[in-house]
CSV table of C-alpha atoms and ligand atoms in Angstrom, one decimal:
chain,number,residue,atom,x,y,z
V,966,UNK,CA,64.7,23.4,-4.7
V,967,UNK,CA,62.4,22.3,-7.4
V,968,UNK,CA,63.8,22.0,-11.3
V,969,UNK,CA,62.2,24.3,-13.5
V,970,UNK,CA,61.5,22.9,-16.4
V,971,UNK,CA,62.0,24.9,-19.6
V,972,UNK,CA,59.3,24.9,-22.1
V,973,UNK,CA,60.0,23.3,-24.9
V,974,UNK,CA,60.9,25.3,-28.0
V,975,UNK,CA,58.5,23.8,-30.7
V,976,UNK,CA,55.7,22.8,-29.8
V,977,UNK,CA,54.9,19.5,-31.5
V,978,UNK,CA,51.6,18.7,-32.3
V,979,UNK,CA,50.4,15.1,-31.1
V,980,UNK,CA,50.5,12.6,-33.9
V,981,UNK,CA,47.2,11.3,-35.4
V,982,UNK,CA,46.1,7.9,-36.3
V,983,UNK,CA,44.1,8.1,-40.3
V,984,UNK,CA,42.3,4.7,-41.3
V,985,UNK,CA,41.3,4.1,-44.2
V,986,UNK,CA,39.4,1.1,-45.8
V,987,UNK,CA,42.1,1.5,-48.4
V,988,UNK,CA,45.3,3.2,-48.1
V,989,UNK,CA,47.3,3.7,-51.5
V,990,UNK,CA,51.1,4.0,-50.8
V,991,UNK,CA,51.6,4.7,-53.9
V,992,UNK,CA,55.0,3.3,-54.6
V,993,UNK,CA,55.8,0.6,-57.0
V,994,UNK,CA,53.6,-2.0,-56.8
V,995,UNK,CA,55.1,-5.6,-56.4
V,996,UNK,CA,52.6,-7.9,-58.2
V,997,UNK,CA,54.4,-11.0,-57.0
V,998,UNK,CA,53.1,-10.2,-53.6
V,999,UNK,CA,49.9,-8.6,-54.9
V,1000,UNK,CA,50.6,-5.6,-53.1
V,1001,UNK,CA,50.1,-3.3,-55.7
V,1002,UNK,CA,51.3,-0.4,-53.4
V,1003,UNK,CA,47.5,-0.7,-51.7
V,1004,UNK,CA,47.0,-1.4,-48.1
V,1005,UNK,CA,43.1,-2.9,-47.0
V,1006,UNK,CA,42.2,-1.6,-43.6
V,1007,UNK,CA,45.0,0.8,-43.5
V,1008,UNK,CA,46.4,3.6,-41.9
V,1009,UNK,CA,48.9,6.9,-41.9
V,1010,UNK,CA,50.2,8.2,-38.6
V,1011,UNK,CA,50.5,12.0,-39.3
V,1012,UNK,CA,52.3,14.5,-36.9
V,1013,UNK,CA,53.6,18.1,-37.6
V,1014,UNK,CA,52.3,17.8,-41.4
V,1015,UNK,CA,54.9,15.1,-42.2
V,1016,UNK,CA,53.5,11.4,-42.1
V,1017,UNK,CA,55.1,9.3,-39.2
V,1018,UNK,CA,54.5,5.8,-40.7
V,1019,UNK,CA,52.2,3.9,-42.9
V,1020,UNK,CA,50.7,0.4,-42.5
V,1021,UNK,CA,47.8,-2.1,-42.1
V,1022,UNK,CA,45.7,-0.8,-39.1
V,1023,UNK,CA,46.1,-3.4,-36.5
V,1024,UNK,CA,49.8,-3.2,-36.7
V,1025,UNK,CA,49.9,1.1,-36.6
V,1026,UNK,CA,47.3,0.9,-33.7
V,1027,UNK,CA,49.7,-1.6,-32.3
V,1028,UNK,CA,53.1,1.0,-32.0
V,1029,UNK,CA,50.7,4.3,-31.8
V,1030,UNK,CA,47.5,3.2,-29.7
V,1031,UNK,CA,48.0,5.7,-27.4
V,1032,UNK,CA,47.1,8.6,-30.5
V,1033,UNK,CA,44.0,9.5,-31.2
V,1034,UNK,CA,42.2,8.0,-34.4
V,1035,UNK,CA,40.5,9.3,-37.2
V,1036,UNK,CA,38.3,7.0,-39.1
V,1037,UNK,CA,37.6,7.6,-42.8
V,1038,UNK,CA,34.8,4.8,-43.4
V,1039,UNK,CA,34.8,3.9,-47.1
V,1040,UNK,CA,37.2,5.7,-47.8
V,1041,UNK,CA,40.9,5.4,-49.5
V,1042,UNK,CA,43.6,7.7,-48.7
V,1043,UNK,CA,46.2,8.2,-51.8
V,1044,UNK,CA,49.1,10.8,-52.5
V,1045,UNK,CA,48.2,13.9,-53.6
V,1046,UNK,CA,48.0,14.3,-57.4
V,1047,UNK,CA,50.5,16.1,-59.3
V,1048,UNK,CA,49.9,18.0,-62.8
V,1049,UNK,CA,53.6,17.4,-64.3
V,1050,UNK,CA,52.6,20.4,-67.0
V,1051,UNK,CA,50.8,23.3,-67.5
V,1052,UNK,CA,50.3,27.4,-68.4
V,1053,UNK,CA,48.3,28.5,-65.6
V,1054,UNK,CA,48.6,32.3,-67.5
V,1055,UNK,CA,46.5,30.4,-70.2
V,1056,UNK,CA,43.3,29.7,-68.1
V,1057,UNK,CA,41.5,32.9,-69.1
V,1058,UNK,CA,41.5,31.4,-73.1
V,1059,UNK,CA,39.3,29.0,-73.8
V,1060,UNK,CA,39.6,27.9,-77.6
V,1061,UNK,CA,37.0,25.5,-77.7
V,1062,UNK,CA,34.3,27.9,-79.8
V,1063,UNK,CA,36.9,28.1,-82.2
V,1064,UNK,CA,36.7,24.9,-83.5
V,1065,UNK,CA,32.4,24.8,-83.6
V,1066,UNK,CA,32.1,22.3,-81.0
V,1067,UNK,CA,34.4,19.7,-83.3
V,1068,UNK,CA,36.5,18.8,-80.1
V,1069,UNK,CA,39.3,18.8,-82.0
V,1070,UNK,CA,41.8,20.6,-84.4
V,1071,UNK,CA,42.3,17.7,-86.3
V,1072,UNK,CA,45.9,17.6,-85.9
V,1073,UNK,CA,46.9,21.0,-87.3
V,1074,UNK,CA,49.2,22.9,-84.3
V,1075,UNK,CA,49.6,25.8,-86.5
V,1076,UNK,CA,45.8,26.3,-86.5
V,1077,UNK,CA,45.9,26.3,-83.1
V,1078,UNK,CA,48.7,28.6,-82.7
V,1079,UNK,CA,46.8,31.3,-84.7
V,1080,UNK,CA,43.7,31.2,-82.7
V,1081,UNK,CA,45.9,31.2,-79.5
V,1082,UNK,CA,47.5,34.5,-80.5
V,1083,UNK,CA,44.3,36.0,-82.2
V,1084,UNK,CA,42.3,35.3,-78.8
V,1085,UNK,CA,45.3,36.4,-76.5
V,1086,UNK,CA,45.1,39.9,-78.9
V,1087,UNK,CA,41.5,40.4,-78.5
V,1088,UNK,CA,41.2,40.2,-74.6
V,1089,UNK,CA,44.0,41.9,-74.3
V,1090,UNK,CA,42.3,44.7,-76.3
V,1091,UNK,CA,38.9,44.2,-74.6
V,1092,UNK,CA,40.2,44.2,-70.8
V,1093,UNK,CA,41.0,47.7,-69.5
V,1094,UNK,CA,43.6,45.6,-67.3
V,1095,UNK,CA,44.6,42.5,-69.4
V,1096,UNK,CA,47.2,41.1,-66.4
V,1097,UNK,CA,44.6,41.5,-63.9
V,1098,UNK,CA,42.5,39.6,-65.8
V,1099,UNK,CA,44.9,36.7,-66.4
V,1100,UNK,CA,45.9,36.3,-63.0
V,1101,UNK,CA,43.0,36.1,-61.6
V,1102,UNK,CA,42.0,33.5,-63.8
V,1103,UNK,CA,44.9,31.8,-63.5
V,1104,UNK,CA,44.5,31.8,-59.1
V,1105,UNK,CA,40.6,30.4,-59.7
V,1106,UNK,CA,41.9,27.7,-62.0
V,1107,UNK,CA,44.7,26.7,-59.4
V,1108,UNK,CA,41.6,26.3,-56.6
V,1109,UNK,CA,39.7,24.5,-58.5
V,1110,UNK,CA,42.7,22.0,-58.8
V,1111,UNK,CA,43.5,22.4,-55.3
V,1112,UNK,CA,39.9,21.5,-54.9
V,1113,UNK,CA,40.2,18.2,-56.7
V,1114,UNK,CA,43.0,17.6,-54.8
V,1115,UNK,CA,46.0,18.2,-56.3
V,1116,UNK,CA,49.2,18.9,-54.8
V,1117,UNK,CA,51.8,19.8,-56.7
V,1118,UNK,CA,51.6,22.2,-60.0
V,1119,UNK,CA,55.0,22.0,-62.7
V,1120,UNK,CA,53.5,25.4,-64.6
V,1121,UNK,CA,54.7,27.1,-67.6
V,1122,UNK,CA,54.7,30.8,-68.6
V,1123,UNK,CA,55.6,33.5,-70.8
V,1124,UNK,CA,54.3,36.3,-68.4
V,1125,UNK,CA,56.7,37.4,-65.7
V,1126,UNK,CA,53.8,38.1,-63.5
V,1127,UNK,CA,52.7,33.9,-63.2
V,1128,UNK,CA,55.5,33.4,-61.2
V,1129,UNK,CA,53.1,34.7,-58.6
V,1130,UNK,CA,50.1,32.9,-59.2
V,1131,UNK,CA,51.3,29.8,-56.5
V,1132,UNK,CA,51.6,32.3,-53.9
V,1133,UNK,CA,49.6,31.6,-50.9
V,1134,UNK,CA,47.7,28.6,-52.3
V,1135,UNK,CA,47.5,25.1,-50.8
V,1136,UNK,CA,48.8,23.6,-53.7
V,1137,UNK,CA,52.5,24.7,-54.2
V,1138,UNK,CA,53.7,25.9,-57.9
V,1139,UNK,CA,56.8,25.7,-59.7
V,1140,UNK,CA,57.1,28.6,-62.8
V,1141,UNK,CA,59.2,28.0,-65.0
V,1142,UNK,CA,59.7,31.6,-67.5
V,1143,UNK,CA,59.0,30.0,-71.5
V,1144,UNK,CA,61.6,31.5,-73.9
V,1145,UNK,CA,61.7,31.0,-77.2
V,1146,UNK,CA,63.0,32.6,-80.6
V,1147,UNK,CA,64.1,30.7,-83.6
V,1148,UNK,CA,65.9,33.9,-85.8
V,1149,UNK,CA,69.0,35.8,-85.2
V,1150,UNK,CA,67.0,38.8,-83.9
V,1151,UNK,CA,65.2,36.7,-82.3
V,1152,UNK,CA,67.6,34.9,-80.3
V,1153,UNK,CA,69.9,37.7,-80.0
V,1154,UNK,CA,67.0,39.8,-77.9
V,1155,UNK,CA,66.1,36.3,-75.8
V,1156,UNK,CA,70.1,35.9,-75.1
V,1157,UNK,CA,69.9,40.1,-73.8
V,1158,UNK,CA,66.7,39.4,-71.8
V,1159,UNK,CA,68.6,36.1,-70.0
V,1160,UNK,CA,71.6,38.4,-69.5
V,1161,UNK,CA,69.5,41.4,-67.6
V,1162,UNK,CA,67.4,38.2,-65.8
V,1163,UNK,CA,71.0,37.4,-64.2
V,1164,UNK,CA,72.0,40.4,-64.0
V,1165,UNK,CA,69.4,41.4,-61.9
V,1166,UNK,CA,67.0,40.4,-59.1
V,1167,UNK,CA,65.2,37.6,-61.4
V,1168,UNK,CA,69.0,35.4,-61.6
V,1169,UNK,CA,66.5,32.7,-59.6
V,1170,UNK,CA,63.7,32.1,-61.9
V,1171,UNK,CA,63.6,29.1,-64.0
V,1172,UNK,CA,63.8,28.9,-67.7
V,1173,UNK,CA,62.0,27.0,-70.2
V,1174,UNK,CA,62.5,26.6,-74.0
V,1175,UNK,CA,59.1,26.1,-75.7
V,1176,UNK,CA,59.8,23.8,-78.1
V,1177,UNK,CA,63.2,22.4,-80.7
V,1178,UNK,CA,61.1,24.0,-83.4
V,1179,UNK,CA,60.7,27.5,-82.0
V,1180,UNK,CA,64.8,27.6,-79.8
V,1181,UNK,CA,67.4,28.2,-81.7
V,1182,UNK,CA,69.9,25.3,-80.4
V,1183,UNK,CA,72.2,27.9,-78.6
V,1184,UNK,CA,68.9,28.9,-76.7
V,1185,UNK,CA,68.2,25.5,-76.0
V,1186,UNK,CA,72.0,24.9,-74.4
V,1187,UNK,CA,72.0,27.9,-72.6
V,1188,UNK,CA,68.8,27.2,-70.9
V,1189,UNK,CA,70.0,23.5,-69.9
V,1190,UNK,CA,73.0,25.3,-68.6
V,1191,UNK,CA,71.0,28.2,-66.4
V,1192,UNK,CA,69.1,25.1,-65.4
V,1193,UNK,CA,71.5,23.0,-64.2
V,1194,UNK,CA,73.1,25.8,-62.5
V,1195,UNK,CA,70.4,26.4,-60.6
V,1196,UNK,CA,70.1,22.5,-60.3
V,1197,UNK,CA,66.3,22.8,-61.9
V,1198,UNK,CA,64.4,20.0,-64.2
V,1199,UNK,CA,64.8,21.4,-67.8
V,1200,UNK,CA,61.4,21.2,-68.9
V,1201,UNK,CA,60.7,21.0,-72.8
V,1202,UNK,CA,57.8,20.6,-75.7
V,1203,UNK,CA,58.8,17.2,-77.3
V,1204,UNK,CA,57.3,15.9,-80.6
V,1205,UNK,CA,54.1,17.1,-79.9
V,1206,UNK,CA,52.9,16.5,-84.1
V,1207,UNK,CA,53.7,15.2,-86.8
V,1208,UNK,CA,54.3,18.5,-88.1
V,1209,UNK,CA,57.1,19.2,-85.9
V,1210,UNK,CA,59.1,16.3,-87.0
V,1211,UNK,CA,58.3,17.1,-90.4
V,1212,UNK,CA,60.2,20.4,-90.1
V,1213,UNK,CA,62.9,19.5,-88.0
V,1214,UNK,CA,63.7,16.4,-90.5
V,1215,UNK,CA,62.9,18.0,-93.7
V,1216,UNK,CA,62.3,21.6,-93.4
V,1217,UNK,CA,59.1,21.7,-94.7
V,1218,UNK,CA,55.6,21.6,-94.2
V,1219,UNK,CA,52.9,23.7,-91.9
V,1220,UNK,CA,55.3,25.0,-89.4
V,1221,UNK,CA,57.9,26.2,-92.2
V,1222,UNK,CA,54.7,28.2,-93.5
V,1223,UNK,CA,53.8,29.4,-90.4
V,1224,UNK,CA,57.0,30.9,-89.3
V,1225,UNK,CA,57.8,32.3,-92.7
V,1226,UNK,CA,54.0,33.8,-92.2
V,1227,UNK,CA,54.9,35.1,-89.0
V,1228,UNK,CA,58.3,36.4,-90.2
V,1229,UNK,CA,59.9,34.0,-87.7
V,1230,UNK,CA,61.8,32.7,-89.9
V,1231,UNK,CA,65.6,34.2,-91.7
V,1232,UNK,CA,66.9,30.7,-92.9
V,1233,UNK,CA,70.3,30.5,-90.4
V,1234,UNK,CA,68.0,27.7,-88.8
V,1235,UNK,CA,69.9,24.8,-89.7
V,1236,UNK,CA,67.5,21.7,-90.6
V,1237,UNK,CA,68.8,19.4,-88.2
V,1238,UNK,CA,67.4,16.2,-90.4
V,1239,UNK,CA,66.3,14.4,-87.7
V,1240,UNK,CA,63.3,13.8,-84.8
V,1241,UNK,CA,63.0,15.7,-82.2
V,1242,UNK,CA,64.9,14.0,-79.2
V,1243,UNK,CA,67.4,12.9,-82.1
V,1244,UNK,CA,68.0,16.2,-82.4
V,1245,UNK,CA,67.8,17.2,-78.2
V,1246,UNK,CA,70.2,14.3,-78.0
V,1247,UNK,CA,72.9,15.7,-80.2
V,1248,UNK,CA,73.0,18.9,-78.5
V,1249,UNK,CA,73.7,17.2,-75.4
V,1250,UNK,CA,70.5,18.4,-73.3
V,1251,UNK,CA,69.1,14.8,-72.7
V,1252,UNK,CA,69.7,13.8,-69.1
V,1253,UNK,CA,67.7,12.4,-66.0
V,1254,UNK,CA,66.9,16.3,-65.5
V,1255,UNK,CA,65.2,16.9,-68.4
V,1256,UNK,CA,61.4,16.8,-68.6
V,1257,UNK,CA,60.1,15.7,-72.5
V,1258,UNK,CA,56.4,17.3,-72.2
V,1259,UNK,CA,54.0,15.0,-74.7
V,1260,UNK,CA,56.6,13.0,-76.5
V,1261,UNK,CA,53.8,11.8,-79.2
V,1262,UNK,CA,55.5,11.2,-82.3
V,1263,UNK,CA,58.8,9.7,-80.9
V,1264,UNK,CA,60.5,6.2,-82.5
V,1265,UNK,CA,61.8,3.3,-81.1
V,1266,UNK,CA,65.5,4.7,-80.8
V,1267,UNK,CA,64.1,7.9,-79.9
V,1268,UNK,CA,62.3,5.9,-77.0
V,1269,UNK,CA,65.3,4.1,-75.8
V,1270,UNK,CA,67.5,7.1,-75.7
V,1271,UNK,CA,65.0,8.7,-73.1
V,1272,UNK,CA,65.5,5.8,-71.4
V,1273,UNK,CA,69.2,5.3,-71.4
V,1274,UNK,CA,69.3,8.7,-70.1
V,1275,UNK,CA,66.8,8.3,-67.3
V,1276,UNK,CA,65.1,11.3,-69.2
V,1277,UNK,CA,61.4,12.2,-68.0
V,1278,UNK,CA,58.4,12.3,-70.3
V,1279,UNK,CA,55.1,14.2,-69.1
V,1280,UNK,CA,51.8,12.8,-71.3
V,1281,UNK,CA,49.2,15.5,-72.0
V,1282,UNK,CA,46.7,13.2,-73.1
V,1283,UNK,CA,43.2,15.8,-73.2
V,1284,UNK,CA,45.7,18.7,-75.2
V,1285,UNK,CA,46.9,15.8,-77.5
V,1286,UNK,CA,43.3,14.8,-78.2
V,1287,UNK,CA,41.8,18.5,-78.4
V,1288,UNK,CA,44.8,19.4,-81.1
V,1289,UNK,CA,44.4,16.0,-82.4
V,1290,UNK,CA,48.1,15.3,-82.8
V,1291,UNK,CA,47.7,11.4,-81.7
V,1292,UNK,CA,48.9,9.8,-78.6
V,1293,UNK,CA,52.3,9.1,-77.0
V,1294,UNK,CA,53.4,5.2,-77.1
V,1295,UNK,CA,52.7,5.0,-73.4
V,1296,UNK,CA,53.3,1.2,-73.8
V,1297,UNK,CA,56.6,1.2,-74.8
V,1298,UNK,CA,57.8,4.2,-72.5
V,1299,UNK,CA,56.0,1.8,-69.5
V,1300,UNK,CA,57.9,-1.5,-71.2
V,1301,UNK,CA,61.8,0.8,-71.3
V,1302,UNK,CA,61.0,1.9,-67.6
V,1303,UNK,CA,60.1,5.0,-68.3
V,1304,UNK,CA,57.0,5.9,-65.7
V,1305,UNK,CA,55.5,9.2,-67.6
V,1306,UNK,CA,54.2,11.9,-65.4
V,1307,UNK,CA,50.9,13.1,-66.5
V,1308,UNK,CA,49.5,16.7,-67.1
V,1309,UNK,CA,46.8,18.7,-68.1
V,1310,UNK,CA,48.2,21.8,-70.4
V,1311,UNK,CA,46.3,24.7,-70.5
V,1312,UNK,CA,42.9,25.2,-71.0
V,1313,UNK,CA,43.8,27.0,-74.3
V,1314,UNK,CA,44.4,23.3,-75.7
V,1315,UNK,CA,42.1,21.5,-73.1
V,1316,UNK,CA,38.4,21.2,-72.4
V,1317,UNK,CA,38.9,20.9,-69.0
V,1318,UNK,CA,41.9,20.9,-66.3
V,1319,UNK,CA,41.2,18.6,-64.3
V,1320,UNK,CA,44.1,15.6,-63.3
V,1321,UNK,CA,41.4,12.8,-62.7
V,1322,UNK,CA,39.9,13.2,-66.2
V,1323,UNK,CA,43.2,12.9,-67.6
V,1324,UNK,CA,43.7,9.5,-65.9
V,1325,UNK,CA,40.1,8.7,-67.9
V,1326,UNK,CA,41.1,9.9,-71.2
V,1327,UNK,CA,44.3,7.7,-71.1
V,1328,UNK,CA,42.8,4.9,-69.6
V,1329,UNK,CA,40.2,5.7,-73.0
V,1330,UNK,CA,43.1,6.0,-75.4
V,1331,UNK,CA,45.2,3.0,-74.1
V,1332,UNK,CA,43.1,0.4,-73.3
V,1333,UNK,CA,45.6,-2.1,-72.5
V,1334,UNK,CA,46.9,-0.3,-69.6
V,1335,UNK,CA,47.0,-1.3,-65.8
V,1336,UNK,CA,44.9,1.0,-63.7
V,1337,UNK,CA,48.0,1.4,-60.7
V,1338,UNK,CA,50.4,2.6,-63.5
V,1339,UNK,CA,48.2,5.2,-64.5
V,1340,UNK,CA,47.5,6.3,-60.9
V,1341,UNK,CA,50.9,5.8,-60.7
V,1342,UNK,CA,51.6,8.3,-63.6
V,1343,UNK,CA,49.3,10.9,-61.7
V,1344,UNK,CA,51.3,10.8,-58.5
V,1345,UNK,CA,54.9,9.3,-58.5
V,1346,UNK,CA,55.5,10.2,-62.4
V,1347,UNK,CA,55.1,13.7,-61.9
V,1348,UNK,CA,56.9,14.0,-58.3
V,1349,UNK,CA,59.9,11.8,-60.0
V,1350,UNK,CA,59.8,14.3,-62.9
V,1351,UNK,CA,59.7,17.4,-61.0
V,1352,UNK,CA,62.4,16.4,-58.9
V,1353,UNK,CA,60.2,16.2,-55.6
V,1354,UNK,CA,59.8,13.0,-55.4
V,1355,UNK,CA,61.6,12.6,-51.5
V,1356,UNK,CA,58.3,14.9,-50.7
V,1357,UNK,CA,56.0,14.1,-52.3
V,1358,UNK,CA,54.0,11.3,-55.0
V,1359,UNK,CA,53.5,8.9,-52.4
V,1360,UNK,CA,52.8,7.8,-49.2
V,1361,UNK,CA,56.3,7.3,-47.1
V,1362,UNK,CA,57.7,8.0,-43.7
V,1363,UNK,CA,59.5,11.5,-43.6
V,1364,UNK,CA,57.4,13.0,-46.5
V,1365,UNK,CA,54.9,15.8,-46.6
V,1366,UNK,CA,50.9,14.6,-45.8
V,1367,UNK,CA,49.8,15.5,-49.0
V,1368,UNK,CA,47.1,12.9,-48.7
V,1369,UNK,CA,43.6,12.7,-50.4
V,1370,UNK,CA,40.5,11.0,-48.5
V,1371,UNK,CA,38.6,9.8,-51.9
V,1372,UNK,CA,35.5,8.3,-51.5
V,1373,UNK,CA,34.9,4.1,-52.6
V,1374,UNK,CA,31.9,3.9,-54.8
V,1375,UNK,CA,30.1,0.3,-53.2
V,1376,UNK,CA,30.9,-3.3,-53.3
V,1377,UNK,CA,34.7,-2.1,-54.0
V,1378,UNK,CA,36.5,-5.3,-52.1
V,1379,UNK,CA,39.3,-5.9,-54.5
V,1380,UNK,CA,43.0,-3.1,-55.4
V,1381,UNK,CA,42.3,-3.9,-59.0
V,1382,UNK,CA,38.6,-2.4,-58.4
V,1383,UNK,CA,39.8,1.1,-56.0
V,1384,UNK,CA,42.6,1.8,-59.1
V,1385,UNK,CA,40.0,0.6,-61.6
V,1386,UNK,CA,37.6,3.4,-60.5
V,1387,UNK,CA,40.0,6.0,-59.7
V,1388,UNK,CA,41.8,6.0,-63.1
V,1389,UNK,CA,38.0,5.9,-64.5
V,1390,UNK,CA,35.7,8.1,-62.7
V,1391,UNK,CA,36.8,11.2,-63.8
V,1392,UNK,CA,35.6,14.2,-62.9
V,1393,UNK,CA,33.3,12.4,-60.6
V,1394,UNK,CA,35.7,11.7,-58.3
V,1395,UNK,CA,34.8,12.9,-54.7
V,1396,UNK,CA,38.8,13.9,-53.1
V,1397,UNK,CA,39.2,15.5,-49.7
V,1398,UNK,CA,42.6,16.7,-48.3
V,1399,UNK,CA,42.9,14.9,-45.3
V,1400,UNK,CA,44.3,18.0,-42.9
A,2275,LIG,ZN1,52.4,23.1,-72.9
């Protein structure tokens, strides 16, 4: 009698041959061989959404000529992007009118602050339902990034209700809940609400303190704590202004104004007296799981702290130019090993969201940099910062095909020229997901 043969259980979908005139692994370059993590007349061998292997064509058509072969003429396939931070909750406030078409707020944060709440206030007085209309603003926003081809969203949120905004989107989100309070009231009601969050069914959701101006240092602990429990990144705003350091080393200045204003302020804040990852560092919440969001007015020492630690820094470089704070010394974080990740913000302190004009305005701001480090920073930084990096931030057996099909503008017959364009084009840039 004949065997019959049990179907199989899965059914696994036949792998498929991608070439590309360029394919971007997108792991650290090796300039001594001049691969610069780029492969000319490559190709990806995808099956069941995970990518089998990556190499030059002839050799992939070599081990897998019997799969079928999808040809993406001039075109280069590259890891997804990844936006290491923003408030998708903010996308419904745009600020820009505020400041009369100036482009910037001329470094005051406080400023912006003001009009943040002041705007926030208003819609939420105009709109009969002010969530609804936050959400949905905040789902549109996350298409259009999926759209441009990002993978990978690290967002940030005051509202309860973002957590949802990832859910059933192509790009996957992770929320982080933004707590902050800087008086004894204050902390005293965040501490309850962290107790009731375990206490209940919300013990899972991340935390976030906004900023070591804003936390009480308890706060701050007690989130790194929660975080590591839940073995999270610890994601934090990091000497964003000038202003910030100003208070936390003297105690004065626009944000000592602005809390007293805002009767945030009851003076048991004790001045630490020094900068802000100074300051992170003595309260022992600097590790290789924390995540230093903008990092702009950091020293030398600060710099090589962050880098003994194997802490992460995400650059914002549009929000730092909109709020014209300055920009981060991307130079010398590249120089201690430090590979940034790179993020938009919101679009309350950004013209536009998009991760390919970011790559421009830092390529703008920093005009000493190397194109692949920047793409780099787009991808790998932000995967390595979030924590995801074994799935995703470049192109590797075993990882998630996150992979973008970006068209080559013409004559482009050198890696220098495909990063070149890339970290440059901007907004122009025409990405396809590849499945
Ligand atoms: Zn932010």
């Amino acid at each position: 009698m004949k065997e019959q043969k049990e179907p199989h259980p899965f059914k696994l979908s036949q792998p498929v041959i991608h070439r590309g005139a360029w394919v971007i692994s997108g792991l650290p370059s090796d300039a001594r061989k001049g691969s610069h993590g780029i492969i000319e007349d490559g190709a990806l061998v995808v099956a069941d959404g995970l990518i089998q292997a990556i190499g030059k064509y002839r050799n992939i058509a070599k081990d897998f000529g019997h799969c079928r072969t999808r040809e993406h003429e001039g075109k280069v396939l590259a890891p997804a992007l990844i936006n290491g931070h923003c408030h998708l909750e903010l996308s419904h406030l745009d600020l820009a009118h505020r400041i009369h078409g100036q482009g910037t707020y001329n470094g005051d944060p406080t400023k912006w602050i003001r009009d943040l709440l002041a705007e926030r206030e208003e819609l939420s007085k105009a709109a009969v339902d002010a969530e609804e209309v936050m959400l949905g603003r905040a789902r549109q926003t996350l298409q259009q990034m999926s759209a441009e081809g990002v993978g990978f969203v690290g967002d940030v949120g005051n509202s309860l209700a973002s957590r949802f905004i990832g859910d059933g989107q192509r790009t996957r989100v992770c929320f982080l809940l933004e707590l902050l309070g800087l008086t004894k009231e204050a902390e005293a009601k965040t501490f309850a609400r962290l107790e009731n969050m375990k206490a209940g069914k919300l013990q899972d959701i991340g935390c976030t303190p906004h900023a070591p101006y804003s936390t009480t240092p308890a706060l701050i602990q007690a989130i790194k704590k929660q975080a590591d429990r839940q073995d999270r990144i610890f994601s934090i705003h990091v000497a964003e202004s000038s202003q910030e350091v100003e208070f936390l080393q003297t105690g004065t200045g626009v944000f000592r104004e602005f809390l007293a204003a805002r009767g945030a302020w009851d003076g048991s804040f004790t001045i630490p007296g020094k900068g802000s990852v100074h300051y992170l560092e003595s309260l022992g919440v600097i590790d290789s799981k924390t995540l230093c969001v903008h990092g702009v007015h950091v020293d030398h020492a600060e710099i090589e702290i962050l880098a003994k630690k194997k802490a992460k820094v995400c650059l914002c470089p549009g929000s730092n130019r909109f709020l014209g704070v300055g920009k981060a010394p991307v130079t010398e974080f590249l120089a201690h090993g430090i590979l940034p990740a790179l993020g938009t913000d919101s679009k309350a302190s950004n013209e536009a969201l998009s991760m390919w004009r970011e790559m421009r305005l830092l390529r703008e701001d920093h005009a000493g940099l190397l194109p692949e480090s920047v793409f780099a920073m787009a991808t790998r930084g932000g995967a390595e910062a979030w924590g995801i990096a074994s799935d995703m931030g470049s192109l590797e057996p075993g990882k998630q095909a996150l992979v973008l099909a970006i068209s080559c503008k013409d004559k482009m017959c050198k890696a220098q020229e495909i990063f070149e364009y890339l970290t440059t084009a901007g907004e122009a840039a025409d990405a396809e997901w590849l499945e």
